[in-house]
mmCIF file of C-alpha atoms and ligand atoms in Angstrom:
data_model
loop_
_atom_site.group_PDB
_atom_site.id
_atom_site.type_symbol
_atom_site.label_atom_id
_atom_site.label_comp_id
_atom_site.label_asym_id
_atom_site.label_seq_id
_atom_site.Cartn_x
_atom_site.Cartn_y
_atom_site.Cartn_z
ATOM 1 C CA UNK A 944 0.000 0.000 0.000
ATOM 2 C CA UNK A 945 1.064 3.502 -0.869
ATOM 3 C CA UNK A 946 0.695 6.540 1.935
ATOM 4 C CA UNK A 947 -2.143 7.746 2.077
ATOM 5 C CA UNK A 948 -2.839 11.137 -0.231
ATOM 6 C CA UNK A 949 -2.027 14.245 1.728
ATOM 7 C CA UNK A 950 -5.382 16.214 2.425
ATOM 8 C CA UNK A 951 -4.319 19.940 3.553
ATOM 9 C CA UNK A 952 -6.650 22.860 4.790
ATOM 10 C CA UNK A 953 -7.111 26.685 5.087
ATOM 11 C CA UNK A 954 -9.689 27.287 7.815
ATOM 12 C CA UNK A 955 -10.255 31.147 7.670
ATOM 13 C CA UNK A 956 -12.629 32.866 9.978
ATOM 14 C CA UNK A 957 -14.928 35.253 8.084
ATOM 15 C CA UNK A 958 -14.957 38.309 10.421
ATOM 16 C CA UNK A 959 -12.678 40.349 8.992
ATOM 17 C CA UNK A 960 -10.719 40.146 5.201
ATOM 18 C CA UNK A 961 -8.176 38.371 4.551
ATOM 19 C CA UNK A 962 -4.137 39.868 4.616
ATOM 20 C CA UNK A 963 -0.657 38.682 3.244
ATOM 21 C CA UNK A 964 -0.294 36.238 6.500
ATOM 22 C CA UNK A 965 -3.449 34.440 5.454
ATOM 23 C CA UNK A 966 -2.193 34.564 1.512
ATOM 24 C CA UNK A 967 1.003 33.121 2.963
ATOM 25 C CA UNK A 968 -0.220 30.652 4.912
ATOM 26 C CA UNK A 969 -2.871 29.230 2.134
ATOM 27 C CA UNK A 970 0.190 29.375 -0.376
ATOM 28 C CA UNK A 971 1.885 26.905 2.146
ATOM 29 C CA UNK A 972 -0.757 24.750 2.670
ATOM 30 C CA UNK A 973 -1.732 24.597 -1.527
ATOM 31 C CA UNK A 974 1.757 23.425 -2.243
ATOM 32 C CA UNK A 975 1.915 21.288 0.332
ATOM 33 C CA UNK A 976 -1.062 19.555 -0.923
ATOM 34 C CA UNK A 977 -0.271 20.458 -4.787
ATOM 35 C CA UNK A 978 3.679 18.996 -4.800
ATOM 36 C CA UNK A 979 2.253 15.392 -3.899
ATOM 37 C CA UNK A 980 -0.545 15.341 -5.881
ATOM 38 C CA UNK A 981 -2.571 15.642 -2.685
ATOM 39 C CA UNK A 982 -6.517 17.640 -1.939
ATOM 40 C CA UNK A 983 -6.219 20.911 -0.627
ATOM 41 C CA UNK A 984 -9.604 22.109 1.061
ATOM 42 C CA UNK A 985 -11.206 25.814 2.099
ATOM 43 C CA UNK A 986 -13.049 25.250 5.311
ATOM 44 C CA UNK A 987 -15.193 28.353 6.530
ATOM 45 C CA UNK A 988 -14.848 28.698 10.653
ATOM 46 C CA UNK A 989 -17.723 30.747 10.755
ATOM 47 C CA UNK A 990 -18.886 29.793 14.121
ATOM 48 C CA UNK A 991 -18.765 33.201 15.800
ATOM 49 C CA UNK A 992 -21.888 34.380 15.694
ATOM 50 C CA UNK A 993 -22.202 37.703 14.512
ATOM 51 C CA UNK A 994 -18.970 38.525 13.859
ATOM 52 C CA UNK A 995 -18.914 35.682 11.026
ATOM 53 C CA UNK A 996 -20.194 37.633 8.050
ATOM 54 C CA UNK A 997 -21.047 35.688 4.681
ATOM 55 C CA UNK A 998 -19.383 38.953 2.601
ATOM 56 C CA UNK A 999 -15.921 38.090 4.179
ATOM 57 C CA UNK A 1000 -16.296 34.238 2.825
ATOM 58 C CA UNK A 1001 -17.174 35.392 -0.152
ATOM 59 C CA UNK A 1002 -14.566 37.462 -0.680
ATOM 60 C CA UNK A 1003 -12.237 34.589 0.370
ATOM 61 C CA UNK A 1004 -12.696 32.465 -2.138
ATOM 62 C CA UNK A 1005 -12.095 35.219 -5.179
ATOM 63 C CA UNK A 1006 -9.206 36.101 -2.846
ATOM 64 C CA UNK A 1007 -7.717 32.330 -3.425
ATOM 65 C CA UNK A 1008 -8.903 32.653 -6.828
ATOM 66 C CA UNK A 1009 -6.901 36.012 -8.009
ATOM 67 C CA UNK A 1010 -3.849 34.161 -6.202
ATOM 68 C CA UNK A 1011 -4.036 31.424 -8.356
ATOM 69 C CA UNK A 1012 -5.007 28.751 -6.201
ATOM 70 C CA UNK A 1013 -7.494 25.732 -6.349
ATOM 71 C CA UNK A 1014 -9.085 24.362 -3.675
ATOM 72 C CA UNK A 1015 -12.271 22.038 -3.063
ATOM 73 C CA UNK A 1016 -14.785 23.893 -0.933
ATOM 74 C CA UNK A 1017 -15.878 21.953 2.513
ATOM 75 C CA UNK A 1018 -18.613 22.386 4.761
ATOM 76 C CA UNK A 1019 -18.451 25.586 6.976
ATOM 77 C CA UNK A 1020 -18.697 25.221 10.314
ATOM 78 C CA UNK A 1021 -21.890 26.814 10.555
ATOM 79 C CA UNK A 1022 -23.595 23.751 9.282
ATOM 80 C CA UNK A 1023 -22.234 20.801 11.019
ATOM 81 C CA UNK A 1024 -23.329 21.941 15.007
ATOM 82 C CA UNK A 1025 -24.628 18.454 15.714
ATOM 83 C CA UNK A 1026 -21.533 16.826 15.109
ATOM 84 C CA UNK A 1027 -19.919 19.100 17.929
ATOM 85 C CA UNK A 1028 -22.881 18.287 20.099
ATOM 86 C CA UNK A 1029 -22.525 14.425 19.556
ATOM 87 C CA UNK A 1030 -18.760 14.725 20.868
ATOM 88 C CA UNK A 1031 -19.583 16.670 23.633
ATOM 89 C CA UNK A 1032 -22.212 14.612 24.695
ATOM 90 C CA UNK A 1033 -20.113 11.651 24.305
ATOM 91 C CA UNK A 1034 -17.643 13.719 27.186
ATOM 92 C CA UNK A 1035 -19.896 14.186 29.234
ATOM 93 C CA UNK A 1036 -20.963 10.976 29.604
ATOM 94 C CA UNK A 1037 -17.606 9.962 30.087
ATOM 95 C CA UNK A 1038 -17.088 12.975 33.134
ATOM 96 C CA UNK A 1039 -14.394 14.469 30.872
ATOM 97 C CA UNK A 1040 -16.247 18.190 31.043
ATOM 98 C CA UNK A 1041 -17.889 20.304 33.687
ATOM 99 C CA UNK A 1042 -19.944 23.140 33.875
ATOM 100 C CA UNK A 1043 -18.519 27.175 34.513
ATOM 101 C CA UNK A 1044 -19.723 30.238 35.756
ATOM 102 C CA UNK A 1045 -16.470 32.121 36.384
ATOM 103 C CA UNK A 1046 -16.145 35.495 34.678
ATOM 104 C CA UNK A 1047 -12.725 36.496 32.512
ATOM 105 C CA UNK A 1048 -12.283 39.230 35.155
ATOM 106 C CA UNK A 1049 -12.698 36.267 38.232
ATOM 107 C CA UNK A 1050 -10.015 34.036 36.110
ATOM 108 C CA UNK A 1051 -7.859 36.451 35.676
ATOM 109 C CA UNK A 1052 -8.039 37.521 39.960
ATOM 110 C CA UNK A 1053 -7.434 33.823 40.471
ATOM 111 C CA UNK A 1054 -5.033 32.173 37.975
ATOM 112 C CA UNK A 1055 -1.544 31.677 39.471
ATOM 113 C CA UNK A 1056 -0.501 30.464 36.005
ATOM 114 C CA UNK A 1057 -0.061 32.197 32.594
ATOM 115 C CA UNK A 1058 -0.057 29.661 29.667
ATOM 116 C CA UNK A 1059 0.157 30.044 25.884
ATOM 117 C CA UNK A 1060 -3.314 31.359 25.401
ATOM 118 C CA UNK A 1061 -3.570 33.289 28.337
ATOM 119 C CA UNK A 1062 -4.357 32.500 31.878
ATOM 120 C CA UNK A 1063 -4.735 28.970 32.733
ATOM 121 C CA UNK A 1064 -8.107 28.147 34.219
ATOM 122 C CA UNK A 1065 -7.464 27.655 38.208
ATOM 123 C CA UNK A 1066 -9.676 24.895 38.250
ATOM 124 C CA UNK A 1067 -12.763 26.951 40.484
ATOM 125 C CA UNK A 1068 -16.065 25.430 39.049
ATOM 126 C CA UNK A 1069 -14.325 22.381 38.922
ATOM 127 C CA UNK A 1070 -14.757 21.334 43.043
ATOM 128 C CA UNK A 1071 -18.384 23.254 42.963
ATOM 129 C CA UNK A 1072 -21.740 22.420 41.985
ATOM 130 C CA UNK A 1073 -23.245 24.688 39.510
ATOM 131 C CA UNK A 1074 -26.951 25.317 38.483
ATOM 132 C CA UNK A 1075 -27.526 24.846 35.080
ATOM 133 C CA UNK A 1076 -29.966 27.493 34.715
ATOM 134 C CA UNK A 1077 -27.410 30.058 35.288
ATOM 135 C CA UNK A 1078 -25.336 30.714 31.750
ATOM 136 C CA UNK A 1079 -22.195 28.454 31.589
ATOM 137 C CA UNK A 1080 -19.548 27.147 29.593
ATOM 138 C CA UNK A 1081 -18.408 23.416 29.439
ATOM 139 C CA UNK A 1082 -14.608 22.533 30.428
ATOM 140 C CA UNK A 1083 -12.438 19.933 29.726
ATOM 141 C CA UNK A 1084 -11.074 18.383 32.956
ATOM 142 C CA UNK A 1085 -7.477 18.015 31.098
ATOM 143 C CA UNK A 1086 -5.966 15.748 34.355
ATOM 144 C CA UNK A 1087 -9.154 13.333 33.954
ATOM 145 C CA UNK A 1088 -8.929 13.073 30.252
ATOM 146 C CA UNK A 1089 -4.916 12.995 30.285
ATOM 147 C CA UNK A 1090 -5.398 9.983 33.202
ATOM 148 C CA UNK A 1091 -7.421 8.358 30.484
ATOM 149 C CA UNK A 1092 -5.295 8.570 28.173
ATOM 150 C CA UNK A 1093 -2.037 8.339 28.688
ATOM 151 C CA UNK A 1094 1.175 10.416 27.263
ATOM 152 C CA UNK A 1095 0.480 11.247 24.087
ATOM 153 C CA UNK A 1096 2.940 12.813 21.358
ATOM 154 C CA UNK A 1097 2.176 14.719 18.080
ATOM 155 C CA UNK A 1098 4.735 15.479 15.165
ATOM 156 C CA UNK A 1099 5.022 18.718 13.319
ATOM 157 C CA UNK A 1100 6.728 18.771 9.850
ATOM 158 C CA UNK A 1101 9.214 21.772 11.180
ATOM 159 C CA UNK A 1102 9.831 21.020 14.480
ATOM 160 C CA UNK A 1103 9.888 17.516 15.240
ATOM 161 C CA UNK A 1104 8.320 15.022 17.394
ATOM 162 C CA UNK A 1105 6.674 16.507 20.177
ATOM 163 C CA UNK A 1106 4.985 15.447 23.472
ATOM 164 C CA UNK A 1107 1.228 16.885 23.961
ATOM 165 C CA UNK A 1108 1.196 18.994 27.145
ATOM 166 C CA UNK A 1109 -2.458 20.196 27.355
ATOM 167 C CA UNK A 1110 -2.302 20.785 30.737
ATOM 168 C CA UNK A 1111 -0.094 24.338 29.769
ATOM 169 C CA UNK A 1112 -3.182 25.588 28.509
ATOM 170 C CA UNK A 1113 -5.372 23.954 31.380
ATOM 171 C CA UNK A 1114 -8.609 23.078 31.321
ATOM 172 C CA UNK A 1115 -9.962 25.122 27.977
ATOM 173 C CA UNK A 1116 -13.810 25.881 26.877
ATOM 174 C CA UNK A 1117 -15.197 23.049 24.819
ATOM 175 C CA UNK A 1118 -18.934 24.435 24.765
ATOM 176 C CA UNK A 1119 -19.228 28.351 24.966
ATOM 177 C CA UNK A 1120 -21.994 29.980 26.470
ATOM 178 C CA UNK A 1121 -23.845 30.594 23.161
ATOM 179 C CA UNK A 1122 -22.437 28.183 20.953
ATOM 180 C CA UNK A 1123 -22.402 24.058 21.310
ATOM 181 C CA UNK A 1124 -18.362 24.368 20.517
ATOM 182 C CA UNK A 1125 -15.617 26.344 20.890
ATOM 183 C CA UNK A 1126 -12.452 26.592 18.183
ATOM 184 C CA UNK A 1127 -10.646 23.986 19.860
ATOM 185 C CA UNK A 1128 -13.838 21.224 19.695
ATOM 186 C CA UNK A 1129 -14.740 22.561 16.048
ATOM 187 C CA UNK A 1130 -11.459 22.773 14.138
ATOM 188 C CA UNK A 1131 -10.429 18.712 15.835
ATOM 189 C CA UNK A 1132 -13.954 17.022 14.277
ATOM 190 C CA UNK A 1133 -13.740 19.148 11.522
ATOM 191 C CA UNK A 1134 -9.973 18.198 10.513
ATOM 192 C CA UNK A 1135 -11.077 14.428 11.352
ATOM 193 C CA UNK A 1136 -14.044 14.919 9.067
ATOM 194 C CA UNK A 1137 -12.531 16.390 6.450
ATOM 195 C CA UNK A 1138 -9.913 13.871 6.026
ATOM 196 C CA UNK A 1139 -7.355 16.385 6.938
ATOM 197 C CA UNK A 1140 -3.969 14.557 6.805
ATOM 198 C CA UNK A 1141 -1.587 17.401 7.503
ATOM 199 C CA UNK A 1142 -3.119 20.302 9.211
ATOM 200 C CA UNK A 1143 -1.007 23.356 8.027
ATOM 201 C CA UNK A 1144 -1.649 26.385 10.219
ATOM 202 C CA UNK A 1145 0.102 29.430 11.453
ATOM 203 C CA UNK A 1146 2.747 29.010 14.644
ATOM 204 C CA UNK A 1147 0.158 30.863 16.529
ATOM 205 C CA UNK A 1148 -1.891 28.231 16.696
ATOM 206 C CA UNK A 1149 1.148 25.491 17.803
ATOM 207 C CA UNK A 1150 0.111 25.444 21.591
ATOM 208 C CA UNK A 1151 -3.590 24.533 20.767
ATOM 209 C CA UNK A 1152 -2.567 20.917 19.013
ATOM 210 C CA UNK A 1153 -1.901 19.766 22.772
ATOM 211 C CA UNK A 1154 -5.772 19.952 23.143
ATOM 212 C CA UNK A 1155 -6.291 19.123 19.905
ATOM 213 C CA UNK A 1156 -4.218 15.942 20.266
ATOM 214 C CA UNK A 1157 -5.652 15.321 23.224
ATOM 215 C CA UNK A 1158 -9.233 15.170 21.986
ATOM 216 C CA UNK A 1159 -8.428 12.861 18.876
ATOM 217 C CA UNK A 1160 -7.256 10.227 21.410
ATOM 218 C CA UNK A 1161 -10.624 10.898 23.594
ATOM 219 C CA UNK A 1162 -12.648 10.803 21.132
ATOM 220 C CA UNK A 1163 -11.039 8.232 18.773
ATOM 221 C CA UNK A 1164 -10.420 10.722 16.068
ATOM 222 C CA UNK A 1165 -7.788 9.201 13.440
ATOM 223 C CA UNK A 1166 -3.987 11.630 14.052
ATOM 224 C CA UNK A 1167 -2.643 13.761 11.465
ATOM 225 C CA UNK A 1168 0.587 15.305 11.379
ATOM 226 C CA UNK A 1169 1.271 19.266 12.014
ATOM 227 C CA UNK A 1170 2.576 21.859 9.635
ATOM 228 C CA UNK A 1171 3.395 24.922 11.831
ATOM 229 C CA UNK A 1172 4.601 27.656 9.341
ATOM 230 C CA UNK A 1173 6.130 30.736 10.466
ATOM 231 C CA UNK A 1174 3.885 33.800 10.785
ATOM 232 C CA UNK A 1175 4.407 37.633 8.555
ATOM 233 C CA UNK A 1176 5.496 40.012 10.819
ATOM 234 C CA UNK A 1177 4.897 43.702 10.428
ATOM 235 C CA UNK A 1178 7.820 46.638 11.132
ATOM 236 C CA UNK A 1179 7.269 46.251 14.784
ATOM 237 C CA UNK A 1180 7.482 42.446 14.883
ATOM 238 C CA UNK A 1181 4.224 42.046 15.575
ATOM 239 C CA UNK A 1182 2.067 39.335 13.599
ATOM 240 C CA UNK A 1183 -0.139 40.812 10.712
ATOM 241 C CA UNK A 1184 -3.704 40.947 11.651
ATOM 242 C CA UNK A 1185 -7.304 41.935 10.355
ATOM 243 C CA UNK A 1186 -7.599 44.442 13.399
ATOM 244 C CA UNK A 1187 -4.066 46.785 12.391
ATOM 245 C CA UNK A 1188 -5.061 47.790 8.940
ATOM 246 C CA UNK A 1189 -2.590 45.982 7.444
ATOM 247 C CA UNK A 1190 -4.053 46.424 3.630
ATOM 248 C CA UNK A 1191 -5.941 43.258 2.628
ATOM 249 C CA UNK A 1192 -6.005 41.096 -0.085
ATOM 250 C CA UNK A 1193 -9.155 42.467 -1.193
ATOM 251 C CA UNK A 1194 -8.016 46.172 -1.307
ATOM 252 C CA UNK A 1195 -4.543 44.740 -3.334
ATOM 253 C CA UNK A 1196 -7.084 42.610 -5.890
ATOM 254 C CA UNK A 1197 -9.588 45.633 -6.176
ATOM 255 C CA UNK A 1198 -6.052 47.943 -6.387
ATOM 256 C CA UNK A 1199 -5.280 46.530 -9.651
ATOM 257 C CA UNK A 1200 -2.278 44.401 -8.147
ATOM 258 C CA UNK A 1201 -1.486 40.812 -9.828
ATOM 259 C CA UNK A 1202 -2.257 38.167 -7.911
ATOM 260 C CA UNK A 1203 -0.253 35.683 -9.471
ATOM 261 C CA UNK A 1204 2.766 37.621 -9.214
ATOM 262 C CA UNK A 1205 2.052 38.643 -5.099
ATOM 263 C CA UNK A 1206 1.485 34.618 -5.065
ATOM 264 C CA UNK A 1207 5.110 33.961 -6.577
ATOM 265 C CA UNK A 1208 6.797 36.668 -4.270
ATOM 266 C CA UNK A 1209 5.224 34.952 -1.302
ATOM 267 C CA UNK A 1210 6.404 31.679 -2.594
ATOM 268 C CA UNK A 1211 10.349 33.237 -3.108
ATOM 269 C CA UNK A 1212 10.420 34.634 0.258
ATOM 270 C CA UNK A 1213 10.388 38.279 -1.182
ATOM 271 C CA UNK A 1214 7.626 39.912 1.252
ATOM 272 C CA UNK A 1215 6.474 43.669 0.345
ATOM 273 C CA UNK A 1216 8.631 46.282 2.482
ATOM 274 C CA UNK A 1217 8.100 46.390 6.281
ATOM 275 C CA UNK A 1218 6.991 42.878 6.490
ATOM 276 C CA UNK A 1219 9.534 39.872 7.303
ATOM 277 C CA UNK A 1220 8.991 36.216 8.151
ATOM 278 C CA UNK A 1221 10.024 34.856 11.537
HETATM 279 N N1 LIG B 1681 -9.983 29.851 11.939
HETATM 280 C C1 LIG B 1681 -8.657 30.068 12.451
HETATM 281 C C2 LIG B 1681 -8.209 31.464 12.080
HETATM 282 O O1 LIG B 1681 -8.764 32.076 11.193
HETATM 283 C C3 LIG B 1681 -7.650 29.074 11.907
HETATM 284 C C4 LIG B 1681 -7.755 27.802 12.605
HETATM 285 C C5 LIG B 1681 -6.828 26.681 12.156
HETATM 286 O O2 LIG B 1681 -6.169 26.795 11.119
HETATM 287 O O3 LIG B 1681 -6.811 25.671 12.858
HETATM 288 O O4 LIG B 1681 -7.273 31.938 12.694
#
């Protein structure tokens, strides 16, 4: 038997247009796929609420379009809730998540710890009984689930074999309040749905594919391998972003610029002035 065909992904969020680190980063994943004669898929994370706007996903795909990708369109997230319910049900049942009340201002008061995402839960709602009819989010107890599982590793393409360490990020939201999922629940099923073989992401993301990890083996989720890129930086060193008007794609396509040749720049390492890779 030959490997398996690599499947690769872009998973943009539609709340804002997209900018050179997204171009970059879907570049990276399309070759990936491309130079192996693999799938490479546009997946629509439009799960938060109203700031996902169906005008940014449009845009997206004539974004990937003037850039001279191809990609096969997947289901956005919007559409495939019940999955995330059926795996968080399935947690439950198995005690993996409780319920919490705490407020961002109360974590923050009471975390000792600061993790990769931010402060790591302390745990409060965890020893407490909570009433249901007060709003609450759903956590994962990562000590239960990591007794359950065992030591578990991952492997990124760039840097090596690693061993998951969930409980750096502590016990995350699975379920928000309004929403039966959070990123970290969504992006796993989706990857596993989607056939995802390598998930290529920004190294932003690296510290979540503990939990991600993590919930494949809970929820018996087949294990890709990891493709953590390195992000565009802007003049300060700071990551590009949607919120610091770094010009977007759209504004470049509707500019008159040529995709093909941004696309080929990207691919050289040549980035526009003020913008380096790190
Ligand atoms: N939707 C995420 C974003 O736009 C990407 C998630 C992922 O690639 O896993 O930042």
């Amino acid at each position: 038997m030959g490997r398996p065909m690599t499947v690769t992904r872009f998973a943009p969020s539609p709340n804002g247009s997209l900018h050179l680190g997204h171009a970059f980063s879907a570049i990276i994943a399309h070759d990936l796929a491309r130079d192996c004669g693999g799938r490479f898929l546009l997946r629509i994370e439009d799960i938060d609420g109203p700031r996902s706007r169906p005008e940014f996903a449009r845009q997206f795909s004539e974004d990937l379009d003037w850039l001279g990708l191809e990609w096969e369109d997947v289901q956005a997230q919007s559409t495939r809730l019940e999955s995330y319910v059926e795996a968080a049900e399935r947690l439950k049942r198995d005690g993996l998540l409780y319920p919490c009340i705490c407020t961002r201002a109360e974590i923050k008061a009471a975390a000792t710890q600061i993790g990769p995402e931010g402060p790591v839960y302390p745990g409060t709602c965890k020893y407490r009984a909570i009433d249901l009819a007060q709003p609450h989010v759903w956590r994962l107890d990562v000590a239960a689930a990591l007794q359950k599982t065992g030591p578990l590793g991952w492997s990124d393409e760039l840097a090596g074999e690693q061993q998951a360490q969930p409980e750096t990020l502590g016990d995350v939201v699975l379920l928000r309040k309004d929403l039966p999922a959070s990123y970290h629940l969504a992006a796993t099923l989706d990857d596993a749905a989607d056939g995802v073989t390598l998930v290529t992401r920004g190294r932003d993301l690296f510290s979540s594919t503990h939990i991600h990890r993590l919930l494949q083996a809970l929820l018996g989720l087949p294990v890709p391998t990891w493709h953590h890129h390195p992000l565009l930086l802007d003049q300060s060193g700071e990551k590009l972003a949607k919120t610091r008007g770094s010009p977007s794609l759209a504004d470049r396509r509707l500019a008159g610029e040529e995709g093909l040749a941004l696309a080929a720049d990207l691919r050289a390492g040549c980035f526009p002035a003020g913008i380096s890779c790190g």
